[in-house]
PDB file of N, CA, C and O in Angstrom:
ATOM      1  N   MET A   1       0.822  -1.227   0.000  1.00 56.00           N
ATOM      2  CA  MET A   1       0.000   0.000   0.000  1.00 56.00           C
ATOM      3  C   MET A   1       0.858   1.281   0.000  1.00 56.00           C
ATOM      4  O   MET A   1       0.544   2.211  -0.716  1.00 56.00           O
ATOM      5  N   PRO A   2       1.926   1.366   0.807  1.00 61.00           N
ATOM      6  CA  PRO A   2       2.739   2.595   0.844  1.00 61.00           C
ATOM      7  C   PRO A   2       3.262   2.967  -0.529  1.00 61.00           C
ATOM      8  O   PRO A   2       3.306   4.134  -0.895  1.00 61.00           O
ATOM      9  N   HIS A   3       3.628   1.953  -1.336  1.00 70.00           N
ATOM     10  CA  HIS A   3       4.149   2.231  -2.676  1.00 70.00           C
ATOM     11  C   HIS A   3       3.064   2.901  -3.524  1.00 70.00           C
ATOM     12  O   HIS A   3       3.306   3.863  -4.227  1.00 70.00           O
ATOM     13  N   MET A   4       1.842   2.382  -3.412  1.00 74.00           N
ATOM     14  CA  MET A   4       0.721   2.934  -4.165  1.00 74.00           C
ATOM     15  C   MET A   4       0.497   4.397  -3.762  1.00 74.00           C
ATOM     16  O   MET A   4       0.352   5.276  -4.596  1.00 74.00           O
ATOM     17  N   THR A   5       0.505   4.675  -2.468  1.00 84.00           N
ATOM     18  CA  THR A   5       0.291   6.043  -1.988  1.00 84.00           C
ATOM     19  C   THR A   5       1.413   6.958  -2.463  1.00 84.00           C
ATOM     20  O   THR A   5       1.168   8.101  -2.838  1.00 84.00           O
ATOM     21  N   HIS A   6       2.636   6.435  -2.480  1.00 84.00           N
ATOM     22  CA  HIS A   6       3.780   7.246  -2.908  1.00 84.00           C
ATOM     23  C   HIS A   6       3.622   7.641  -4.371  1.00 84.00           C
ATOM     24  O   HIS A   6       3.816   8.797  -4.743  1.00 84.00           O
ATOM     25  N   ASN A   7       3.236   6.671  -5.212  1.00 88.00           N
ATOM     26  CA  ASN A   7       3.031   6.962  -6.631  1.00 88.00           C
ATOM     27  C   ASN A   7       1.921   7.994  -6.810  1.00 88.00           C
ATOM     28  O   ASN A   7       2.014   8.893  -7.637  1.00 88.00           O
ATOM     29  N   TYR A   8       0.841   7.844  -6.026  1.00 91.00           N
ATOM     30  CA  TYR A   8      -0.284   8.771  -6.113  1.00 91.00           C
ATOM     31  C   TYR A   8       0.154  10.182  -5.743  1.00 91.00           C
ATOM     32  O   TYR A   8      -0.180  11.149  -6.411  1.00 91.00           O
ATOM     33  N   MET A   9       0.959  10.281  -4.673  1.00 91.00           N
ATOM     34  CA  MET A   9       1.451  11.590  -4.231  1.00 91.00           C
ATOM     35  C   MET A   9       2.345  12.207  -5.302  1.00 91.00           C
ATOM     36  O   MET A   9       2.253  13.386  -5.609  1.00 91.00           O
ATOM     37  N   LEU A  10       3.224  11.387  -5.895  1.00 93.00           N
ATOM     38  CA  LEU A  10       4.122  11.887  -6.949  1.00 93.00           C
ATOM     39  C   LEU A  10       3.306  12.405  -8.127  1.00 93.00           C
ATOM     40  O   LEU A  10       3.563  13.481  -8.656  1.00 93.00           O
ATOM     41  N   GLY A  11       2.294  11.650  -8.525  1.00 94.00           N
ATOM     42  CA  GLY A  11       1.443  12.068  -9.641  1.00 94.00           C
ATOM     43  C   GLY A  11       0.715  13.358  -9.312  1.00 94.00           C
ATOM     44  O   GLY A  11       0.612  14.266 -10.142  1.00 94.00           O
ATOM     45  N   LEU A  12       0.208  13.451  -8.090  1.00 95.00           N
ATOM     46  CA  LEU A  12      -0.511  14.653  -7.660  1.00 95.00           C
ATOM     47  C   LEU A  12       0.414  15.867  -7.678  1.00 95.00           C
ATOM     48  O   LEU A  12       0.064  16.934  -8.190  1.00 95.00           O
ATOM     49  N   ILE A  13       1.635  15.699  -7.148  1.00 96.00           N
ATOM     50  CA  ILE A  13       2.607  16.801  -7.121  1.00 96.00           C
ATOM     51  C   ILE A  13       2.957  17.228  -8.542  1.00 96.00           C
ATOM     52  O   ILE A  13       2.995  18.412  -8.860  1.00 96.00           O
ATOM     53  N   ALA A  14       3.181  16.237  -9.424  1.00 96.00           N
ATOM     54  CA  ALA A  14       3.522  16.548 -10.817  1.00 96.00           C
ATOM     55  C   ALA A  14       2.373  17.323 -11.472  1.00 96.00           C
ATOM     56  O   ALA A  14       2.593  18.290 -12.196  1.00 96.00           O
ATOM     57  N   LEU A  15       1.136  16.906 -11.200  1.00 96.00           N
ATOM     58  CA  LEU A  15      -0.021  17.573 -11.783  1.00 96.00           C
ATOM     59  C   LEU A  15      -0.103  19.019 -11.290  1.00 96.00           C
ATOM     60  O   LEU A  15      -0.295  19.951 -12.076  1.00 96.00           O
ATOM     61  N   VAL A  16       0.058  19.219  -9.989  1.00 97.00           N
ATOM     62  CA  VAL A  16      -0.010  20.565  -9.416  1.00 97.00           C
ATOM     63  C   VAL A  16       1.098  21.450  -9.984  1.00 97.00           C
ATOM     64  O   VAL A  16       0.866  22.601 -10.344  1.00 97.00           O
ATOM     65  N   VAL A  17       2.316  20.892 -10.075  1.00 96.00           N
ATOM     66  CA  VAL A  17       3.452  21.666 -10.591  1.00 96.00           C
ATOM     67  C   VAL A  17       3.211  22.062 -12.039  1.00 96.00           C
ATOM     68  O   VAL A  17       3.399  23.214 -12.417  1.00 96.00           O
ATOM     69  N   SER A  18       2.764  21.111 -12.854  1.00 96.00           N
ATOM     70  CA  SER A  18       2.527  21.410 -14.270  1.00 96.00           C
ATOM     71  C   SER A  18       1.416  22.448 -14.409  1.00 96.00           C
ATOM     72  O   SER A  18       1.504  23.372 -15.212  1.00 96.00           O
ATOM     73  N   PHE A  19       0.357  22.325 -13.612  1.00 95.00           N
ATOM     74  CA  PHE A  19      -0.744  23.286 -13.656  1.00 95.00           C
ATOM     75  C   PHE A  19      -0.263  24.676 -13.241  1.00 95.00           C
ATOM     76  O   PHE A  19      -0.589  25.676 -13.885  1.00 95.00           O
ATOM     77  N   ALA A  20       0.546  24.727 -12.181  1.00 94.00           N
ATOM     78  CA  ALA A  20       1.060  26.011 -11.699  1.00 94.00           C
ATOM     79  C   ALA A  20       1.934  26.657 -12.773  1.00 94.00           C
ATOM     80  O   ALA A  20       1.828  27.849 -13.039  1.00 94.00           O
ATOM     81  N   LEU A  21       2.796  25.853 -13.404  1.00 94.00           N
ATOM     82  CA  LEU A  21       3.679  26.385 -14.458  1.00 94.00           C
ATOM     83  C   LEU A  21       2.842  26.929 -15.615  1.00 94.00           C
ATOM     84  O   LEU A  21       3.064  28.044 -16.084  1.00 94.00           O
ATOM     85  N   THR A  22       1.856  26.147 -16.062  1.00 94.00           N
ATOM     86  CA  THR A  22       1.022  26.577 -17.189  1.00 94.00           C
ATOM     87  C   THR A  22       0.232  27.836 -16.826  1.00 94.00           C
ATOM     88  O   THR A  22      -0.026  28.684 -17.673  1.00 94.00           O
ATOM     89  N   PHE A  23      -0.171  27.947 -15.562  1.00 92.00           N
ATOM     90  CA  PHE A  23      -1.007  29.086 -15.146  1.00 92.00           C
ATOM     91  C   PHE A  23      -0.168  30.329 -14.871  1.00 92.00           C
ATOM     92  O   PHE A  23      -0.572  31.442 -15.201  1.00 92.00           O
ATOM     93  N   TYR A  24       1.016  30.131 -14.278  1.00 92.00           N
ATOM     94  CA  TYR A  24       1.819  31.291 -13.870  1.00 92.00           C
ATOM     95  C   TYR A  24       2.788  31.767 -14.946  1.00 92.00           C
ATOM     96  O   TYR A  24       3.214  32.915 -14.914  1.00 92.00           O
ATOM     97  N   ALA A  25       3.136  30.897 -15.898  1.00 92.00           N
ATOM     98  CA  ALA A  25       4.076  31.294 -16.958  1.00 92.00           C
ATOM     99  C   ALA A  25       3.575  32.532 -17.710  1.00 92.00           C
ATOM    100  O   ALA A  25       4.316  33.508 -17.838  1.00 92.00           O
ATOM    101  N   PRO A  26       2.331  32.546 -18.233  1.00 92.00           N
ATOM    102  CA  PRO A  26       1.845  33.737 -18.947  1.00 92.00           C
ATOM    103  C   PRO A  26       1.794  34.967 -18.045  1.00 92.00           C
ATOM    104  O   PRO A  26       2.132  36.075 -18.483  1.00 92.00           O
ATOM    105  N   ILE A  27       1.377  34.790 -16.800  1.00 93.00           N
ATOM    106  CA  ILE A  27       1.296  35.931 -15.873  1.00 93.00           C
ATOM    107  C   ILE A  27       2.678  36.528 -15.650  1.00 93.00           C
ATOM    108  O   ILE A  27       2.873  37.743 -15.738  1.00 93.00           O
ATOM    109  N   ALA A  28       3.652  35.655 -15.376  1.00 91.00           N
ATOM    110  CA  ALA A  28       5.020  36.130 -15.158  1.00 91.00           C
ATOM    111  C   ALA A  28       5.562  36.788 -16.420  1.00 91.00           C
ATOM    112  O   ALA A  28       6.230  37.817 -16.363  1.00 91.00           O
ATOM    113  N   TYR A  29       5.245  36.208 -17.575  1.00 91.00           N
ATOM    114  CA  TYR A  29       5.726  36.769 -18.848  1.00 91.00           C
ATOM    115  C   TYR A  29       5.150  38.164 -19.066  1.00 91.00           C
ATOM    116  O   TYR A  29       5.879  39.100 -19.380  1.00 91.00           O
ATOM    117  N   PHE A  30       3.826  38.312 -18.890  1.00 93.00           N
ATOM    118  CA  PHE A  30       3.198  39.623 -19.091  1.00 93.00           C
ATOM    119  C   PHE A  30       3.690  40.634 -18.055  1.00 93.00           C
ATOM    120  O   PHE A  30       3.925  41.798 -18.360  1.00 93.00           O
ATOM    121  N   TRP A  31       3.878  40.190 -16.802  1.00 91.00           N
ATOM    122  CA  TRP A  31       4.375  41.089 -15.756  1.00 91.00           C
ATOM    123  C   TRP A  31       5.766  41.572 -16.115  1.00 91.00           C
ATOM    124  O   TRP A  31       6.077  42.755 -16.016  1.00 91.00           O
ATOM    125  N   PHE A  32       6.607  40.633 -16.581  1.00 90.00           N
ATOM    126  CA  PHE A  32       7.971  40.992 -16.974  1.00 90.00           C
ATOM    127  C   PHE A  32       7.940  41.958 -18.152  1.00 90.00           C
ATOM    128  O   PHE A  32       8.680  42.938 -18.203  1.00 90.00           O
ATOM    129  N   LYS A  33       7.020  41.713 -19.103  1.00 91.00           N
ATOM    130  CA  LYS A  33       6.906  42.570 -20.288  1.00 91.00           C
ATOM    131  C   LYS A  33       6.522  43.989 -19.869  1.00 91.00           C
ATOM    132  O   LYS A  33       7.148  44.956 -20.284  1.00 91.00           O
ATOM    133  N   THR A  34       5.498  44.118 -19.043  1.00 90.00           N
ATOM    134  CA  THR A  34       5.057  45.449 -18.604  1.00 90.00           C
ATOM    135  C   THR A  34       6.142  46.114 -17.770  1.00 90.00           C
ATOM    136  O   THR A  34       6.385  47.307 -17.892  1.00 90.00           O
ATOM    137  N   HIS A  35       6.806  45.341 -16.922  1.00 88.00           N
ATOM    138  CA  HIS A  35       7.869  45.900 -16.077  1.00 88.00           C
ATOM    139  C   HIS A  35       9.012  46.434 -16.947  1.00 88.00           C
ATOM    140  O   HIS A  35       9.546  47.508 -16.706  1.00 88.00           O
ATOM    141  N   LYS A  36       9.353  45.673 -17.981  1.00 84.00           N
ATOM    142  CA  LYS A  36      10.453  46.079 -18.866  1.00 84.00           C
ATOM    143  C   LYS A  36      10.061  47.347 -19.628  1.00 84.00           C
ATOM    144  O   LYS A  36      10.827  48.290 -19.724  1.00 84.00           O
ATOM    145  N   SER A  37       8.827  47.377 -20.156  1.00 78.00           N
ATOM    146  CA  SER A  37       8.391  48.549 -20.928  1.00 78.00           C
ATOM    147  C   SER A  37       8.327  49.774 -20.016  1.00 78.00           C
ATOM    148  O   SER A  37       8.662  50.878 -20.420  1.00 78.00           O
ATOM    149  N   ARG A  38       7.900  49.577 -18.762  1.00 72.00           N
ATOM    150  CA  ARG A  38       7.847  50.691 -17.813  1.00 72.00           C
ATOM    151  C   ARG A  38       9.251  51.242 -17.592  1.00 72.00           C
ATOM    152  O   ARG A  38       9.446  52.450 -17.509  1.00 72.00           O
ATOM    153  N   LYS A  39      10.228  50.348 -17.473  1.00 67.00           N
ATOM    154  CA  LYS A  39      11.622  50.787 -17.260  1.00 67.00           C
ATOM    155  C   LYS A  39      12.114  51.579 -18.484  1.00 67.00           C
ATOM    156  O   LYS A  39      12.764  52.596 -18.333  1.00 67.00           O
ATOM    157  N   GLN A  40      11.772  51.129 -19.663  1.00 66.00           N
ATOM    158  CA  GLN A  40      12.216  51.805 -20.890  1.00 66.00           C
ATOM    159  C   GLN A  40      11.576  53.195 -20.999  1.00 66.00           C
ATOM    160  O   GLN A  40      12.217  54.140 -21.435  1.00 66.00           O
ATOM    161  N   ASN A  41      10.325  53.303 -20.568  1.00 59.00           N
ATOM    162  CA  ASN A  41       9.650  54.601 -20.645  1.00 59.00           C
ATOM    163  C   ASN A  41      10.349  55.623 -19.743  1.00 59.00           C
ATOM    164  O   ASN A  41      10.443  56.793 -20.075  1.00 59.00           O
ATOM    165  N   LYS A  42      10.825  55.163 -18.587  1.00 58.00           N
ATOM    166  CA  LYS A  42      11.505  56.063 -17.656  1.00 58.00           C
ATOM    167  C   LYS A  42      12.917  56.317 -18.183  1.00 58.00           C
ATOM    168  O   LYS A  42      13.295  57.357 -18.541  1.00 58.00           O
TER     169      LYS A  42
END
């Protein structure tokens, strides 16, 4: 049973990490873009 739970936890962590990356990548990219353009304007 412990092996099964370990695999389940690994899968869950991988799913959360991939979801977080997919969700935060565009936000971080747009934030970086606006931050860079703001710096150039100044």
